[in-house]
Coordinates of C-alpha atoms and ligand atoms in Angstrom, one line a residue:
Chain O
M1 CA 26.6 -0.5 19.4
V2 CA 28.5 2.6 20.6
K3 CA 25.7 5.0 19.7
S4 CA 23.0 3.0 21.2
D5 CA 24.7 2.4 24.6
S6 CA 24.4 6.1 25.4
T7 CA 20.7 6.2 24.6
D8 CA 19.7 3.0 26.4
A9 CA 20.0 4.5 29.8
R10 CA 17.7 7.5 29.1
L11 CA 14.9 5.7 27.1
P12 CA 11.8 7.1 28.6
R13 CA 9.6 4.4 30.0
R14 CA 5.9 5.1 29.9
S15 CA 4.0 5.0 33.2
G16 CA 7.0 3.7 35.2
A17 CA 7.0 0.5 33.2
T18 CA 10.1 -0.7 35.1
T19 CA 7.7 -1.7 37.8
A20 CA 4.9 -2.8 35.5
R21 CA 4.2 -6.5 35.4
T22 CA 4.3 -8.0 31.9
D23 CA 4.0 -11.6 32.9
V24 CA 2.1 -13.9 30.6
S25 CA -0.4 -16.5 31.7
I26 CA -1.7 -18.9 29.1
R27 CA -4.5 -21.0 30.5
G28 CA -6.2 -23.9 28.8
V29 CA -5.8 -22.4 25.3
T30 CA -7.5 -24.7 22.8
H31 CA -7.9 -24.0 19.1
A32 CA -8.9 -25.6 15.8
Y33 CA -9.4 -23.9 12.4
G34 CA -12.8 -24.0 10.9
H35 CA -15.9 -25.8 12.2
A36 CA -14.6 -29.4 12.2
G37 CA -10.9 -28.9 11.8
P38 CA -8.4 -31.1 13.7
P39 CA -7.3 -29.7 17.1
V40 CA -4.2 -27.5 16.6
L41 CA -3.9 -26.6 20.3
S42 CA -5.4 -28.7 23.1
G43 CA -5.3 -27.1 26.5
V44 CA -2.0 -25.3 26.5
D45 CA -1.0 -23.9 29.9
L46 CA 2.1 -21.8 30.2
E47 CA 3.3 -19.2 32.7
I48 CA 6.0 -16.7 31.7
A49 CA 7.5 -14.4 34.2
S50 CA 8.0 -10.7 33.6
G51 CA 11.3 -10.1 31.8
E52 CA 11.8 -13.7 30.9
I53 CA 12.9 -14.8 27.5
V54 CA 11.2 -18.1 26.5
A55 CA 11.8 -20.1 23.3
L56 CA 8.9 -22.0 22.0
I57 CA 10.2 -24.9 19.9
G58 CA 8.2 -27.4 17.8
R59 CA 8.0 -29.0 14.5
S60 CA 6.4 -27.4 11.5
G61 CA 2.7 -27.5 11.9
S62 CA 2.7 -28.0 15.7
G63 CA 0.8 -24.8 16.3
K64 CA 3.5 -22.4 17.4
S65 CA 2.3 -19.5 15.1
T66 CA -1.3 -20.2 16.1
L67 CA -0.4 -19.9 19.8
L68 CA 1.5 -16.7 19.2
H69 CA -1.4 -15.2 17.2
I70 CA -3.7 -16.0 20.1
V71 CA -1.4 -14.5 22.7
A72 CA -1.1 -11.3 20.5
G73 CA -4.9 -11.1 20.3
L74 CA -4.8 -11.5 16.5
L75 CA -6.8 -14.7 16.8
K76 CA -9.6 -15.8 19.2
P77 CA -9.0 -19.2 20.8
K78 CA -11.9 -21.7 20.7
D79 CA -11.4 -22.1 24.5
G80 CA -9.1 -20.8 27.2
A81 CA -7.7 -17.4 27.7
V82 CA -4.5 -15.4 27.9
W83 CA -3.6 -12.8 30.5
I84 CA -0.8 -10.3 30.0
G85 CA 0.2 -8.3 33.0
G86 CA -3.0 -9.3 34.7
Q87 CA -5.1 -8.0 31.7
R88 CA -7.1 -10.4 29.7
V89 CA -6.2 -10.3 26.0
Q90 CA -9.2 -9.5 23.9
K91 CA -7.6 -7.7 20.9
P92 CA -4.2 -6.6 19.7
S93 CA -2.5 -3.8 21.6
A94 CA 0.6 -1.7 21.3
D95 CA 1.5 -3.0 24.8
W96 CA 2.3 -6.4 23.3
V97 CA 3.6 -6.7 19.8
M98 CA 4.3 -9.5 17.5
M99 CA 7.1 -9.7 14.9
F100 CA 6.6 -11.9 11.9
Q101 CA 8.9 -13.9 9.7
S102 CA 8.4 -11.3 7.0
P103 CA 9.0 -7.7 8.0
S104 CA 6.1 -6.5 5.8
L105 CA 7.2 -2.9 5.9
F106 CA 5.0 -0.3 4.2
P107 CA 6.8 0.5 1.0
W108 CA 5.1 3.9 0.7
M109 CA 6.7 5.1 3.9
N110 CA 10.4 5.6 4.7
V111 CA 12.2 4.0 7.6
A112 CA 11.3 6.5 10.2
Q113 CA 7.6 6.6 9.2
N114 CA 7.4 2.8 9.4
T115 CA 9.1 2.9 12.8
G116 CA 6.6 5.4 14.1
L117 CA 3.5 3.5 13.0
G118 CA 2.5 2.3 16.5
L119 CA 3.0 5.7 18.0
R120 CA 0.8 7.2 15.2
Y121 CA -2.0 4.7 16.0
A122 CA -1.7 5.5 19.7
G123 CA -2.0 9.2 18.9
Q124 CA 1.3 10.0 20.4
R125 CA 2.5 12.9 18.4
A126 CA 4.5 14.7 21.0
G127 CA 8.0 13.3 21.3
A128 CA 7.4 10.8 18.5
A129 CA 10.3 12.0 16.4
A130 CA 12.7 11.7 19.3
R131 CA 11.4 8.3 20.2
I132 CA 11.8 7.1 16.6
A133 CA 15.4 8.3 16.6
E134 CA 16.1 6.5 19.8
V135 CA 14.7 3.1 18.7
L136 CA 16.5 3.4 15.3
A137 CA 19.7 4.1 17.2
L138 CA 19.0 1.0 19.3
V139 CA 18.8 -1.2 16.3
D140 CA 21.8 0.5 14.6
L141 CA 19.8 2.2 11.8
A142 CA 20.1 5.8 12.8
A143 CA 21.8 6.7 9.6
L144 CA 19.0 5.2 7.4
A145 CA 16.0 7.0 8.9
D146 CA 15.1 8.8 5.6
R147 CA 15.7 5.8 3.4
N148 CA 13.1 4.1 1.2
V149 CA 12.5 0.7 2.9
Q150 CA 12.6 -1.0 -0.5
D151 CA 16.3 -0.1 -0.7
L152 CA 17.2 -2.0 2.5
S153 CA 18.7 -5.5 2.8
G154 CA 16.6 -8.2 4.4
G155 CA 18.5 -7.9 7.7
Q156 CA 18.0 -4.1 7.7
Q157 CA 14.3 -4.5 7.0
Q158 CA 13.9 -6.9 9.9
R159 CA 15.7 -4.4 12.1
V160 CA 13.2 -1.7 11.1
A161 CA 10.5 -4.2 12.0
L162 CA 12.1 -4.6 15.4
A163 CA 12.4 -0.9 15.9
R164 CA 8.7 -0.6 14.8
S165 CA 7.8 -3.2 17.4
I166 CA 9.5 -1.6 20.3
A167 CA 8.7 2.0 19.6
T168 CA 5.5 2.0 21.6
E169 CA 7.4 0.5 24.6
P170 CA 5.5 -2.8 24.7
G171 CA 6.2 -5.0 27.8
L172 CA 6.0 -8.1 25.7
L173 CA 7.5 -9.0 22.3
L174 CA 6.3 -12.1 20.4
L175 CA 8.7 -13.2 17.7
D176 CA 7.5 -15.7 15.1
E177 CA 10.8 -17.0 13.5
P178 CA 11.8 -13.4 12.5
F179 CA 15.3 -14.4 11.6
S180 CA 14.7 -17.6 9.6
A181 CA 14.9 -15.8 6.2
L182 CA 18.3 -14.3 7.0
D183 CA 21.8 -15.5 6.3
I184 CA 23.7 -17.0 9.2
F185 CA 25.9 -13.9 10.0
T186 CA 23.0 -11.5 9.9
R187 CA 21.0 -13.9 12.0
R188 CA 23.7 -14.2 14.7
A189 CA 24.0 -10.4 14.9
L190 CA 20.2 -9.9 15.3
Q191 CA 19.9 -12.8 17.8
N192 CA 22.4 -11.1 20.0
D193 CA 20.9 -7.6 19.5
V194 CA 17.4 -8.7 20.3
R195 CA 18.5 -10.4 23.5
R196 CA 20.5 -7.4 24.5
I197 CA 17.6 -5.0 23.7
A198 CA 15.1 -7.2 25.6
Q199 CA 17.4 -7.2 28.7
T200 CA 18.1 -3.5 28.4
L201 CA 14.4 -2.6 28.2
G202 CA 13.2 -5.3 30.6
L203 CA 11.0 -6.9 27.9
T204 CA 9.3 -10.2 28.2
L205 CA 10.1 -12.2 25.1
V206 CA 8.5 -15.2 23.5
L207 CA 10.5 -16.6 20.6
V208 CA 9.2 -19.2 18.2
T209 CA 11.9 -21.2 16.4
H210 CA 12.7 -24.5 14.8
D211 CA 16.3 -24.1 15.7
V212 CA 17.5 -25.5 19.0
A213 CA 20.8 -23.5 18.8
E214 CA 18.8 -20.3 18.4
A215 CA 16.8 -21.2 21.4
V216 CA 19.9 -21.8 23.5
Q217 CA 21.6 -18.6 22.3
M218 CA 18.6 -16.4 23.1
A219 CA 16.4 -17.8 25.7
D220 CA 16.3 -18.3 29.5
R221 CA 14.0 -21.2 29.1
S222 CA 12.9 -23.5 26.3
V223 CA 9.5 -25.0 25.9
L224 CA 8.6 -27.8 23.5
L225 CA 5.2 -27.7 21.8
A226 CA 4.5 -31.2 20.5
E227 CA 2.1 -32.5 17.9
G228 CA -1.4 -32.5 19.2
G229 CA -0.9 -29.0 20.7
R230 CA 0.5 -29.9 24.2
I231 CA 3.6 -28.7 26.0
T232 CA 5.8 -31.7 26.6
A233 CA 9.1 -30.3 27.9
D234 CA 10.0 -27.1 29.8
T235 CA 13.7 -26.6 30.5
P236 CA 15.6 -23.6 31.9
I237 CA 18.8 -22.6 30.0
T238 CA 21.4 -21.3 32.3
L239 CA 24.3 -19.9 30.3
T240 CA 26.4 -16.8 30.8
E241 CA 26.3 -14.0 28.2
A242 CA 29.8 -14.9 27.2
D243 CA 28.9 -18.5 26.6
R244 CA 26.1 -17.4 24.4
H245 CA 28.3 -15.0 22.4
T246 CA 31.2 -17.3 21.8
H247 CA 29.3 -20.5 21.3
S248 CA 31.6 -22.1 24.0
R249 CA 31.8 -25.7 25.0
D250 CA 29.1 -25.2 27.6
F251 CA 26.9 -23.7 24.8
Q252 CA 27.4 -26.8 22.7
K253 CA 26.7 -29.0 25.6
E254 CA 23.4 -27.3 26.2
V255 CA 22.4 -27.6 22.6
T256 CA 23.2 -31.3 22.6
R257 CA 21.3 -31.8 25.9
L258 CA 18.1 -30.2 24.4
R259 CA 18.4 -32.0 21.1
T260 CA 18.7 -35.3 22.9
L261 CA 15.7 -34.5 25.1
Y262 CA 13.5 -33.3 22.3
S263 CA 14.3 -36.4 20.1
E264 CA 13.3 -38.6 23.1
V265 CA 10.2 -36.7 23.9
A266 CA 9.0 -35.8 20.4
G267 CA 11.2 -37.5 17.9
M268 CA 12.8 -34.2 16.8
G269 CA 16.2 -32.6 17.4
Chain Q
M1 CA 24.9 -6.6 -32.1
S2 CA 26.8 -6.1 -35.3
D3 CA 29.9 -4.3 -36.5
V4 CA 28.3 -3.1 -39.7
P5 CA 27.0 0.4 -39.2
V6 CA 23.3 0.2 -40.1
I7 CA 20.6 2.7 -39.3
T8 CA 18.4 0.8 -36.9
S9 CA 16.1 3.6 -35.9
W10 CA 15.2 7.2 -36.5
R11 CA 16.1 8.2 -33.0
L12 CA 18.2 11.4 -32.9
P13 CA 21.7 10.9 -31.4
V14 CA 21.2 13.2 -28.4
P15 CA 20.8 12.0 -24.8
G16 CA 17.5 11.4 -23.0
R17 CA 15.6 14.5 -22.1
V18 CA 16.6 16.6 -25.1
R19 CA 15.7 13.8 -27.4
G20 CA 12.3 13.4 -25.8
V21 CA 11.5 17.1 -26.3
L22 CA 12.7 17.0 -29.9
N23 CA 10.6 13.9 -30.7
A24 CA 7.6 15.5 -29.1
A25 CA 8.1 18.6 -31.3
L26 CA 8.5 16.3 -34.3
G27 CA 5.1 14.7 -33.5
I28 CA 3.4 18.1 -33.2
A29 CA 4.9 19.3 -36.4
A30 CA 3.7 16.2 -38.2
L31 CA 0.2 16.7 -36.9
L32 CA 0.2 20.4 -38.0
L33 CA 1.5 19.2 -41.4
V34 CA -1.3 16.7 -41.9
W35 CA -3.8 19.4 -40.8
W36 CA -2.2 21.9 -43.3
I37 CA -2.3 19.4 -46.2
G38 CA -5.9 18.6 -45.3
G39 CA -6.7 22.4 -45.4
R40 CA -5.0 22.8 -48.8
L41 CA -7.0 19.8 -50.3
V42 CA -10.2 21.2 -49.0
A43 CA -9.5 24.7 -50.3
N44 CA -8.6 23.4 -53.7
S45 CA -11.6 21.1 -54.2
P46 CA -14.5 23.0 -55.8
G47 CA -17.3 21.5 -53.7
M48 CA -15.7 22.1 -50.3
F49 CA -13.8 25.4 -50.4
A50 CA -16.5 26.9 -48.1
F51 CA -14.8 24.9 -45.3
S52 CA -11.3 26.3 -46.0
N53 CA -11.3 28.1 -42.7
F54 CA -10.7 24.7 -41.0
A55 CA -7.1 25.1 -42.1
P56 CA -4.4 25.8 -39.5
E57 CA -3.7 29.5 -40.4
P58 CA -7.2 30.9 -39.9
A59 CA -7.9 28.5 -37.0
L60 CA -4.8 29.3 -35.1
S61 CA -5.1 33.1 -35.6
R62 CA -8.7 32.8 -34.5
L63 CA -7.6 30.8 -31.4
W64 CA -5.1 33.6 -30.6
Q65 CA -7.9 36.2 -30.8
M66 CA -10.2 34.1 -28.7
T67 CA -7.5 33.6 -26.1
L68 CA -6.8 37.4 -25.9
S69 CA -10.5 38.2 -25.7
G70 CA -11.1 35.7 -22.9
E71 CA -13.5 33.7 -25.0
V72 CA -11.4 30.5 -24.6
W73 CA -11.7 30.8 -20.8
A74 CA -15.4 31.7 -21.0
M75 CA -16.3 28.6 -23.0
S76 CA -13.9 26.2 -21.2
W77 CA -14.9 27.1 -17.6
P78 CA -18.5 25.7 -17.7
S79 CA -17.2 22.5 -19.3
L80 CA -14.4 22.1 -16.7
Y81 CA -16.9 22.7 -14.0
R82 CA -19.3 20.0 -15.3
V83 CA -16.5 17.5 -15.7
G84 CA -15.1 18.3 -12.3
L85 CA -18.4 17.9 -10.6
G86 CA -19.3 14.7 -12.4
L87 CA -15.9 13.3 -11.5
V88 CA -16.4 14.2 -7.8
F89 CA -19.6 12.2 -7.8
A90 CA -17.8 9.3 -9.6
I91 CA -15.1 9.3 -7.0
L92 CA -17.4 9.6 -4.1
I93 CA -19.3 6.5 -5.3
G94 CA -16.6 4.6 -7.2
V95 CA -13.9 4.5 -4.5
P96 CA -16.0 3.3 -1.5
V97 CA -17.9 0.8 -3.7
G98 CA -14.6 -0.3 -5.3
I99 CA -13.1 -0.9 -1.8
A100 CA -16.2 -2.8 -0.8
I101 CA -16.2 -5.1 -3.8
G102 CA -12.4 -5.5 -3.6
R103 CA -12.6 -6.6 0.0
L104 CA -15.8 -8.7 0.1
T105 CA -15.9 -11.7 -2.2
F106 CA -19.7 -12.0 -1.7
L107 CA -20.3 -8.5 -2.8
R108 CA -18.0 -8.8 -5.8
E109 CA -19.8 -11.9 -7.0
V110 CA -23.2 -10.5 -6.6
T111 CA -22.5 -7.2 -8.3
N112 CA -20.2 -8.5 -11.1
I113 CA -22.8 -9.2 -13.8
P114 CA -25.0 -6.1 -13.1
F115 CA -21.9 -3.8 -13.1
Q116 CA -20.4 -5.3 -16.2
F117 CA -23.8 -4.9 -17.9
L118 CA -24.2 -1.3 -16.9
R119 CA -20.6 -0.4 -17.8
M120 CA -21.1 -1.5 -21.3
I121 CA -24.0 0.8 -21.9
S122 CA -22.8 4.0 -23.6
P123 CA -23.2 6.9 -21.1
L124 CA -25.0 8.8 -23.8
S125 CA -27.8 6.2 -23.9
W126 CA -28.8 7.6 -20.5
M127 CA -29.4 11.0 -22.1
P128 CA -33.2 10.8 -22.4
I129 CA -33.5 9.5 -18.9
A130 CA -31.2 12.1 -17.5
V131 CA -33.2 14.9 -19.2
M132 CA -36.4 13.6 -17.7
A133 CA -34.9 12.9 -14.2
F134 CA -33.1 16.2 -13.7
A135 CA -34.6 19.7 -13.5
T136 CA -31.7 21.5 -15.2
W137 CA -29.6 20.7 -18.3
D138 CA -26.5 21.2 -16.2
A139 CA -27.5 18.5 -13.7
A140 CA -28.3 16.1 -16.6
I141 CA -24.8 16.6 -18.1
V142 CA -23.1 16.2 -14.7
F143 CA -25.1 13.0 -14.3
L144 CA -23.9 11.7 -17.7
I145 CA -20.3 12.5 -16.9
A146 CA -20.6 10.8 -13.5
V147 CA -22.1 7.7 -15.1
A148 CA -19.2 7.6 -17.6
A149 CA -16.5 8.2 -15.0
V150 CA -17.7 5.9 -12.2
W151 CA -16.7 2.6 -13.8
P152 CA -13.0 3.1 -14.4
V153 CA -12.7 4.5 -10.8
M154 CA -14.6 1.7 -9.3
F155 CA -12.9 -1.2 -11.1
S156 CA -9.5 0.2 -10.8
T157 CA -10.0 0.7 -7.0
A158 CA -11.3 -2.9 -6.7
A159 CA -8.4 -4.3 -8.7
G160 CA -5.9 -2.5 -6.5
L161 CA -7.5 -3.9 -3.4
R162 CA -7.2 -7.4 -4.5
R163 CA -3.4 -6.9 -4.9
L164 CA -3.1 -5.6 -1.3
D165 CA -0.8 -7.7 0.9
P166 CA -2.9 -9.0 3.8
A167 CA 0.2 -9.0 5.9
W168 CA 0.2 -5.2 5.9
L169 CA -3.2 -5.2 7.5
K170 CA -2.1 -7.8 10.1
V171 CA 1.0 -5.6 10.9
A172 CA -1.3 -2.6 11.4
R173 CA -3.8 -4.4 13.6
N174 CA -0.9 -5.8 15.6
L175 CA 0.3 -2.3 16.3
G176 CA -3.1 -1.3 17.5
A177 CA -4.6 0.3 14.4
S178 CA -8.3 1.0 14.4
P179 CA -10.3 0.2 11.3
L180 CA -10.1 3.9 10.3
H181 CA -6.3 3.8 10.7
Q182 CA -6.2 0.7 8.6
L183 CA -8.1 2.6 5.9
T184 CA -5.9 5.7 6.0
T185 CA -2.5 4.2 6.6
V186 CA -2.7 0.9 4.7
I187 CA -5.5 0.6 2.2
L188 CA -5.6 4.1 0.7
P189 CA -1.9 4.6 0.4
A190 CA -1.5 1.0 -1.0
I191 CA -4.0 1.6 -3.7
A192 CA -3.5 5.3 -4.3
T193 CA -1.9 4.5 -7.6
D194 CA -4.8 2.4 -8.7
I195 CA -7.3 5.0 -7.7
L196 CA -5.5 7.7 -9.6
T197 CA -5.0 5.5 -12.6
G198 CA -8.8 4.9 -12.5
I199 CA -9.4 8.7 -12.2
R200 CA -7.1 9.3 -15.2
L201 CA -9.0 6.8 -17.3
A202 CA -12.3 8.3 -16.1
L203 CA -11.2 11.8 -17.0
G204 CA -10.4 10.6 -20.5
V205 CA -13.8 9.1 -20.9
A206 CA -15.6 12.0 -19.3
W207 CA -13.8 14.5 -21.5
V208 CA -14.9 12.6 -24.6
V209 CA -18.5 12.3 -23.4
L210 CA -18.6 15.9 -22.5
V211 CA -18.9 17.4 -25.9
P212 CA -21.9 15.4 -27.2
A213 CA -23.5 15.9 -23.8
E214 CA -23.2 19.6 -24.1
Y215 CA -25.1 19.5 -27.4
L216 CA -28.0 19.2 -24.9
G217 CA -30.0 22.3 -24.0
V218 CA -27.1 24.2 -22.4
T219 CA -25.9 27.5 -23.8
S220 CA -22.3 27.4 -22.5
G221 CA -19.3 25.1 -22.7
L222 CA -17.1 23.6 -25.4
G223 CA -19.7 21.3 -26.8
Y224 CA -22.2 24.2 -27.2
A225 CA -19.4 26.3 -28.7
I226 CA -18.8 23.6 -31.4
N227 CA -22.5 23.3 -32.2
D228 CA -22.9 27.1 -32.2
A229 CA -19.9 27.6 -34.6
R230 CA -21.3 25.0 -36.9
D231 CA -24.7 26.7 -37.0
T232 CA -23.2 30.1 -37.7
L233 CA -20.8 28.6 -40.3
D234 CA -18.0 30.0 -38.2
Y235 CA -15.5 27.3 -39.2
D236 CA -12.3 28.9 -38.0
R237 CA -13.9 29.2 -34.5
L238 CA -15.0 25.6 -34.7
A239 CA -11.5 24.4 -35.5
A240 CA -10.1 26.6 -32.8
T241 CA -12.5 25.1 -30.3
V242 CA -11.5 21.6 -31.3
V243 CA -7.9 22.6 -30.6
V244 CA -8.9 24.0 -27.2
I245 CA -10.7 20.7 -26.4
G246 CA -7.6 18.7 -27.4
I247 CA -5.2 20.9 -25.4
I248 CA -7.2 20.9 -22.2
G249 CA -7.7 17.1 -22.5
F250 CA -4.0 16.7 -22.9
V251 CA -3.1 18.9 -20.0
I252 CA -5.6 17.2 -17.7
D253 CA -4.2 13.8 -18.6
F254 CA -0.7 15.0 -18.1
I255 CA -1.5 16.3 -14.6
C256 CA -3.1 12.9 -13.7
L257 CA 0.0 11.1 -15.0
K258 CA 2.2 13.2 -12.8
A259 CA -0.1 12.5 -9.8
V260 CA 0.1 8.8 -10.5
Q261 CA 3.8 8.9 -10.6
H262 CA 4.0 10.9 -7.4
V263 CA 2.0 8.4 -5.3
N264 CA 3.4 5.3 -7.0
W265 CA 5.6 3.5 -4.5
V266 CA 6.3 0.5 -6.7
R267 CA 9.9 0.2 -7.6
E268 CA 10.8 -0.2 -11.3
S269 CA 13.3 -3.0 -12.0
Ligands
LIG301 N1 -5.5 -20.0 8.7 C1 -5.5 -21.3 8.8 N2 -6.5 -22.1 8.4 C2 -6.6 -23.4 8.5 N3 -5.6 -24.1 9.1 C3 -4.5 -23.5 9.5 C4 -4.4 -22.0 9.4 N4 -3.2 -21.7 9.9 C5 -2.6 -22.8 10.3 N5 -3.4 -23.9 10.1 C6 -3.0 -25.3 10.4 O1 -2.8 -25.3 11.8 C7 -1.7 -26.1 12.1 C8 -0.7 -25.3 12.9 O2 -0.2 -24.3 12.1 P1 0.8 -23.2 12.7 O3 1.1 -22.2 11.6 O4 0.4 -22.7 14.0 O5 2.1 -24.1 12.9 P2 3.6 -23.7 13.2 O6 4.0 -24.5 14.4 O7 3.7 -22.3 13.3 O8 4.4 -24.2 11.9 P3 5.7 -23.6 11.2 O9 6.8 -24.0 12.1 O10 5.7 -24.3 9.9 O11 5.5 -22.1 11.1 C9 -1.2 -26.6 10.8 O12 -1.6 -27.9 10.6 C10 -1.7 -25.7 9.8 O13 -2.0 -26.4 8.6
LIG302 MG1 4.7 -20.7 12.1

């Protein structure tokens, strides 16, 4: 982290983004696949403050990915709407970016080119190289900029995907279980890094996960999406950074508290 | 496999590259030998000695003269021009249509039978129609080349598209890619290998179709040169022209192969 600490402070923020609002407002979002499919989301309401890190927990099939795709503008809801920073979401944008379970890097491009994709789409040529170098340093991949992405480990690939996601300085990052395919050590390192980067850049973060411990480690607040597509629990997580890093007794207590709550509310934990 | 020293192959005991060159030289020598033996047999048979100029010595010395006098270039250039132009039309039609039928199931299903039907018709069967439809012989030949070359390009492009990972397109959309961006940064690079492989196959077919097509009214090109040499009983020139056709075809194919390898991002092993 030595390299990145020096770059964090001077990361250029577009249009004074430190003051920009990137709160998220999800209002009455309802969705079903196909014409007569069963409802996947039924009237989801959720307010997320700017700079907040929210974990979205739920069983497999509860509609977490669906909700995230709708927030990202990759999927149109049957009803309801999403506002990000006061702007109604109509289509995807480099101002809010989703990260998927699989990094899906482009194998015909090297690490730096993959990282710069969003900048390229936005037509930002000036300063792109410097920006790419900065975000690669931020995710600890500065040394691998010229590598073929097919030569990277799974964890390194997901780091490239993270760098690619933040290169355009989005205010909001939507993470759909991006660490679930990684081994436990790599996952822990990335969980800590993502929280650190989000705080450094003032990002709003929505993290989808199955894993209560991951939610407690990374989030300021944990939200349960139950079957039937409704939010049935909404709990703040107040832990110090030290507690999160060391998995202290308080950390364990918090995990137990949420597990108990979720098994009562939704029979999961 | 076994301790007993047995000769399992005729490979020469020298490493990689040198061995490849030596084996290639061996192949060429074998071909020349067969040609030379054929020439001897023809020269020694009473009914056929008029054709003895087909043998390597007269043919190759004639080829050398024709190269020095510029005749090789003069007869190759019109042929290369026709094949090149025909190929350009084949690519301009084959790649977009291939992308369309690769992307749209409906279009693929509708066009499948008509296209397979048309593809199976020898391009030379179009000759009478081409002669009627086009004002110049040149245009008719270019048309025949294009008809021959369009199918490999189209089907190879379509096959490449069906192997495209949809997650790549989602990633691109997610980062704000326009449809044009998706075409230039995802679809085309992803299927470049398939397109070029199609072009390579198309050039092979086009080069084969070219010679009979140039038996048509034109008075230039390799096909014409063959016909002309036959009519004037100029058999060393005829054999030399055949060699020129073979060499150019080989060189074109080799260039295509190198291009395919250059854009191929798939990792072996
Ligand atoms: N493209 C689709 N077409 C039809 N049904 C779908 C589609 N995508 C998801 N579904 C259905 O919608 C429901 C919610 O799926 P979703 O992927 O949002 O769940 P999830 O909470 O993300 O699950 P997981 O934790 O397993 O990723 C599931 O029943 C799923 O089968
Ligand atoms: Mg999911």
